[in-house]
mmCIF file of C-alpha atoms in Angstrom:
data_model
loop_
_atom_site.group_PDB
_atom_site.id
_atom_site.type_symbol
_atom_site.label_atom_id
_atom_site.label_comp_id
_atom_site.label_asym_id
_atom_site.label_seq_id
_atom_site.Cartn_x
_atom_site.Cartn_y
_atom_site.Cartn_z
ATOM 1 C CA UNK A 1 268.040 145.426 57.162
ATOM 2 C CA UNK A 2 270.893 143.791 55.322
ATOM 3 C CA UNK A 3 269.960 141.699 51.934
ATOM 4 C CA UNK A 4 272.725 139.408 50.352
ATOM 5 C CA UNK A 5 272.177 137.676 46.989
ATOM 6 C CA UNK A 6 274.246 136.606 44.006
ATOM 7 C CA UNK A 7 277.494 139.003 45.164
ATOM 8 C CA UNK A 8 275.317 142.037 45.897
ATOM 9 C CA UNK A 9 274.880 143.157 49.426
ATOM 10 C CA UNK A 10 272.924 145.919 50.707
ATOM 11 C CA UNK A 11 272.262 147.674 54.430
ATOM 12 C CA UNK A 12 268.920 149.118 53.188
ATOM 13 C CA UNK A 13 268.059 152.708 55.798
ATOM 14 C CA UNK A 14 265.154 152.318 57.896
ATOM 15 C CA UNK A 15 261.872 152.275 56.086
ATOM 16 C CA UNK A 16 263.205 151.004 53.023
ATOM 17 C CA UNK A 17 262.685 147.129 51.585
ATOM 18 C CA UNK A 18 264.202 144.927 48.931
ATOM 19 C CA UNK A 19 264.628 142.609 47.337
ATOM 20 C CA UNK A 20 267.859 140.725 44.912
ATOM 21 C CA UNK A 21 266.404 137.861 42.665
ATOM 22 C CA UNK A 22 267.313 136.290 39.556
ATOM 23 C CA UNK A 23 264.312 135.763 37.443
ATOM 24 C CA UNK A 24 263.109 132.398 35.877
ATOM 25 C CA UNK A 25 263.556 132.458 32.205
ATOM 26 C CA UNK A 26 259.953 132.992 30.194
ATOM 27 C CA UNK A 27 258.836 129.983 28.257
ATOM 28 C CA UNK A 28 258.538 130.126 24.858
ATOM 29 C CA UNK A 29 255.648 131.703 23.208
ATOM 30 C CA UNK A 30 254.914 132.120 19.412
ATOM 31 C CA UNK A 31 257.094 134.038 17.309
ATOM 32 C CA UNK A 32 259.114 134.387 20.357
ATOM 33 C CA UNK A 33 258.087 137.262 22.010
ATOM 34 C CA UNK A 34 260.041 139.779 23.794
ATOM 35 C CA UNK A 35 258.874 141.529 26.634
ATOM 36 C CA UNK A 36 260.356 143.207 29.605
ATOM 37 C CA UNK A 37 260.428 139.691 31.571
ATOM 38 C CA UNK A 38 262.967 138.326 29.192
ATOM 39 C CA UNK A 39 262.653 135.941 26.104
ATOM 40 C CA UNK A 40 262.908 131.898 25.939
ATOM 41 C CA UNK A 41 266.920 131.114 26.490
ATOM 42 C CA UNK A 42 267.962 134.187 28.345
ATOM 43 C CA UNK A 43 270.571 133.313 30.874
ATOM 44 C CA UNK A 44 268.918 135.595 33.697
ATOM 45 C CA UNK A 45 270.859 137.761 35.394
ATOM 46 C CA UNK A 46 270.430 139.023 39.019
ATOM 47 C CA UNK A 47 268.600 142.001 39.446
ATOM 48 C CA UNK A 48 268.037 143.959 42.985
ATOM 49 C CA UNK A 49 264.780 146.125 43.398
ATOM 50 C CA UNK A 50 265.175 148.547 46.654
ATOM 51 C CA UNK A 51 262.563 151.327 47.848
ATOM 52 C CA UNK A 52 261.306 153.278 50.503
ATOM 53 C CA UNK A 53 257.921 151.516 50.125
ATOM 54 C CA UNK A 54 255.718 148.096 50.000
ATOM 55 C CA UNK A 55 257.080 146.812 47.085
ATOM 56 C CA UNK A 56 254.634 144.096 45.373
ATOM 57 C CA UNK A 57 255.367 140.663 44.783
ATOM 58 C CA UNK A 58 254.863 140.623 41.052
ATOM 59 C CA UNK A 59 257.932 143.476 39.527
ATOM 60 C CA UNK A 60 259.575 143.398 36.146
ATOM 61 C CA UNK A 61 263.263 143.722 35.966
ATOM 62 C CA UNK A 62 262.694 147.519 35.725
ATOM 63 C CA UNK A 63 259.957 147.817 38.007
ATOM 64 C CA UNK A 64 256.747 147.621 36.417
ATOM 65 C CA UNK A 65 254.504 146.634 39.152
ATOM 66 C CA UNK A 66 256.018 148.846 41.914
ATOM 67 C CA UNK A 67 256.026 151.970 39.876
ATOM 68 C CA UNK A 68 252.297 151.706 39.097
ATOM 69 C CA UNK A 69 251.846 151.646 42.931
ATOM 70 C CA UNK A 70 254.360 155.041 43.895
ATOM 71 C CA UNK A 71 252.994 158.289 44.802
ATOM 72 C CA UNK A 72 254.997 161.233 46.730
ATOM 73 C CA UNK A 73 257.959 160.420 49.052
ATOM 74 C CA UNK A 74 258.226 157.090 47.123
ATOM 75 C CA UNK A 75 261.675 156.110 45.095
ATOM 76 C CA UNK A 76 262.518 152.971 43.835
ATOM 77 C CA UNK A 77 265.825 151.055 42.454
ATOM 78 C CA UNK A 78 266.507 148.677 40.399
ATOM 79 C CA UNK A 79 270.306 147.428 39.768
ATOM 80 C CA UNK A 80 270.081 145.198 37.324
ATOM 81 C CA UNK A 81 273.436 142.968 35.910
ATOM 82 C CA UNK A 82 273.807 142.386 32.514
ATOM 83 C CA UNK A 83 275.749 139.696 30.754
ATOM 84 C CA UNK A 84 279.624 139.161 30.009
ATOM 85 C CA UNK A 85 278.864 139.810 26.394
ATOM 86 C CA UNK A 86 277.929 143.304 27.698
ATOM 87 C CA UNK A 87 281.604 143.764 29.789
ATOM 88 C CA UNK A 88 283.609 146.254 27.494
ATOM 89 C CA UNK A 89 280.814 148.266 25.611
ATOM 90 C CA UNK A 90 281.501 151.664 25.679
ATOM 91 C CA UNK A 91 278.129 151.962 27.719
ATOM 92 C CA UNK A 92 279.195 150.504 30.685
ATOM 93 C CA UNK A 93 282.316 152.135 30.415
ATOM 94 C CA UNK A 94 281.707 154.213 33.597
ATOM 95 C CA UNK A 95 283.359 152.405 36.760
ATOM 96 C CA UNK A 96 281.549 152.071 40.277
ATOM 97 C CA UNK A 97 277.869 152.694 41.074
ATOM 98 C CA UNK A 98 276.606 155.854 39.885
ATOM 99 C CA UNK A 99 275.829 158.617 42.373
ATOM 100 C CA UNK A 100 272.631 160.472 41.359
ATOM 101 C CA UNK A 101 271.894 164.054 40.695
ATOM 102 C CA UNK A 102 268.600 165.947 40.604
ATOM 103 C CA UNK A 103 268.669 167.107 37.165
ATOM 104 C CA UNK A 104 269.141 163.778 35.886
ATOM 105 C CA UNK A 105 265.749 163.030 36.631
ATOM 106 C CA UNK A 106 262.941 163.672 33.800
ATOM 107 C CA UNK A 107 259.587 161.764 32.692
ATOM 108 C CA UNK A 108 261.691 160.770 29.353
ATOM 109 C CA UNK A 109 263.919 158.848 31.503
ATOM 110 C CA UNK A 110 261.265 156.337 32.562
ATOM 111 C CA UNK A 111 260.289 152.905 30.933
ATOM 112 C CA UNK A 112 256.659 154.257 31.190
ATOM 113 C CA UNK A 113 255.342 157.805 31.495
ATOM 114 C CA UNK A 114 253.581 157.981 34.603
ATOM 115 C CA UNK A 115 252.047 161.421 35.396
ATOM 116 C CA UNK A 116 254.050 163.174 37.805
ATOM 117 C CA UNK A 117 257.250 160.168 38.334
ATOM 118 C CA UNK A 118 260.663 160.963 36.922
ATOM 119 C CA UNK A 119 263.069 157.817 35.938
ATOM 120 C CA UNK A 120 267.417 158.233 35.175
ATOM 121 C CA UNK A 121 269.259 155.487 33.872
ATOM 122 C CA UNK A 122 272.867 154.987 34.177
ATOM 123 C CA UNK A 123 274.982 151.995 32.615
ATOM 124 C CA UNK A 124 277.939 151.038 35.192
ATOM 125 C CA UNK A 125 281.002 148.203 35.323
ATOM 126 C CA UNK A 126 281.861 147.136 39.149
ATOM 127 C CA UNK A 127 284.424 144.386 39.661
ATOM 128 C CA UNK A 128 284.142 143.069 35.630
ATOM 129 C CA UNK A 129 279.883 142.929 36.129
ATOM 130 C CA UNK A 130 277.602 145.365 33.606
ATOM 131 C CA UNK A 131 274.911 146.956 35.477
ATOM 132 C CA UNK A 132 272.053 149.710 35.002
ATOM 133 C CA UNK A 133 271.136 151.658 37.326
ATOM 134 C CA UNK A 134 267.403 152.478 37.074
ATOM 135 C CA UNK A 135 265.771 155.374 39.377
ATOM 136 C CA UNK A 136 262.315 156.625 39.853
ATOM 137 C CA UNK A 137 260.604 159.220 41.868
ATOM 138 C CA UNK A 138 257.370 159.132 42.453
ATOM 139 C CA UNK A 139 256.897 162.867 41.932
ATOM 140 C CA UNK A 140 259.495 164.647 40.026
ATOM 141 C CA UNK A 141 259.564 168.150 42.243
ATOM 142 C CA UNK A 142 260.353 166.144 45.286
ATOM 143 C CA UNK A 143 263.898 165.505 43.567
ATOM 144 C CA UNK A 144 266.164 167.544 45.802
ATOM 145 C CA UNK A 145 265.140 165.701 48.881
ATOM 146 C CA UNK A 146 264.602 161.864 47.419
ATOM 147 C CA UNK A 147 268.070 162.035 45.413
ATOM 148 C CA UNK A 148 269.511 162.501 48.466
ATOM 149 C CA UNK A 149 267.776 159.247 50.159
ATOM 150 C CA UNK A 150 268.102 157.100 47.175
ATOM 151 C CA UNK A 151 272.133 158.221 47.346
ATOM 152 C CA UNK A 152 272.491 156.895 51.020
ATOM 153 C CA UNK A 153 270.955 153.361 49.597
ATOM 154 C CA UNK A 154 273.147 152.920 46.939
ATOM 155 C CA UNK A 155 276.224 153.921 48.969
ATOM 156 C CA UNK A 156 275.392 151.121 51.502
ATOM 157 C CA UNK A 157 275.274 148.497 48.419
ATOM 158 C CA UNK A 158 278.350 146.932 47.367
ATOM 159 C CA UNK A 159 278.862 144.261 44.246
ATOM 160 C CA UNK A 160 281.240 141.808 44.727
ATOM 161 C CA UNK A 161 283.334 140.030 42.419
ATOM 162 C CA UNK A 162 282.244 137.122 40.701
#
């Protein structure tokens, strides 16, 4: 299946969905808030969410919502763009989507501990646009054969220029 929003494409493997959205901004609230949805006058920025299961309707920009729902076999993606003022940190130094590894993979790279998941994040530039790369495994000892999978779905994404 091939999914084309906001100058990000992706050919997504058999029995994988997704989905490439840019979220509405969260109205004000009292004190104004943060929270992982944004705050009030955030320019959103798009945000693809790819896995090799049902993903849910309602998903943060990191993937709360889906995570809660993984179990074993499950991974799940989010690339999510950041803003020009980002473009030229030493964070998003590293050029071209990132090409996971195993041993990147731990519980203390997730947003949220959930028993048994492991989460990597990786900070990225491709064509002058800031991204992180967000990973998760539903169980962390089925690493050697989910890297590989969630590899083969980031290969077949590309990120246009703006």
């Amino acid at each position: 299946m091939k999914l084309t929003a906001y100058g990000i494409t992706t050919d997504l493997p058999p029995g994988w969905e997704g989905r490439i959205s840019r979220r509405q901004p969260p109205a004000a609230t009292p004190g104004g808030r943060t929270g992982e949805r944004g705050t009030p006058g955030d320019a959103p920025q798009p945000v693809a969410h790819l896995a090799n299961f049902a993903l849910p309707e309602d998903r943060g920009d990191f993937g709360s919502g889906a995570v809660d729902v993984m179990g074993s076999g499950n991974v799940f993606l989010a690339l999510f763009e950041y803003g020009p003022e980002s473009l030229g940190q030493a964070l998003f130094a590293p050029q071209g989507v990132p090409e996971l590894r195993p041993n990147m993979f731990s519980a203390n790279g997730l947003q949220r501990v959930i028993q048994g998941q492991a989460g990597a994040q990786r900070f990225f530039t491709v064509h002058n646009r800031p991204f992180c790369l967000y990973a998760v495994l539903g169980r962390q000892g089925e690493a050697p054969v989910l890297v590989p999978a969630a590899n083969l779905t980031l290969r077949a994404t590309r990120i246009d220029p703006r």
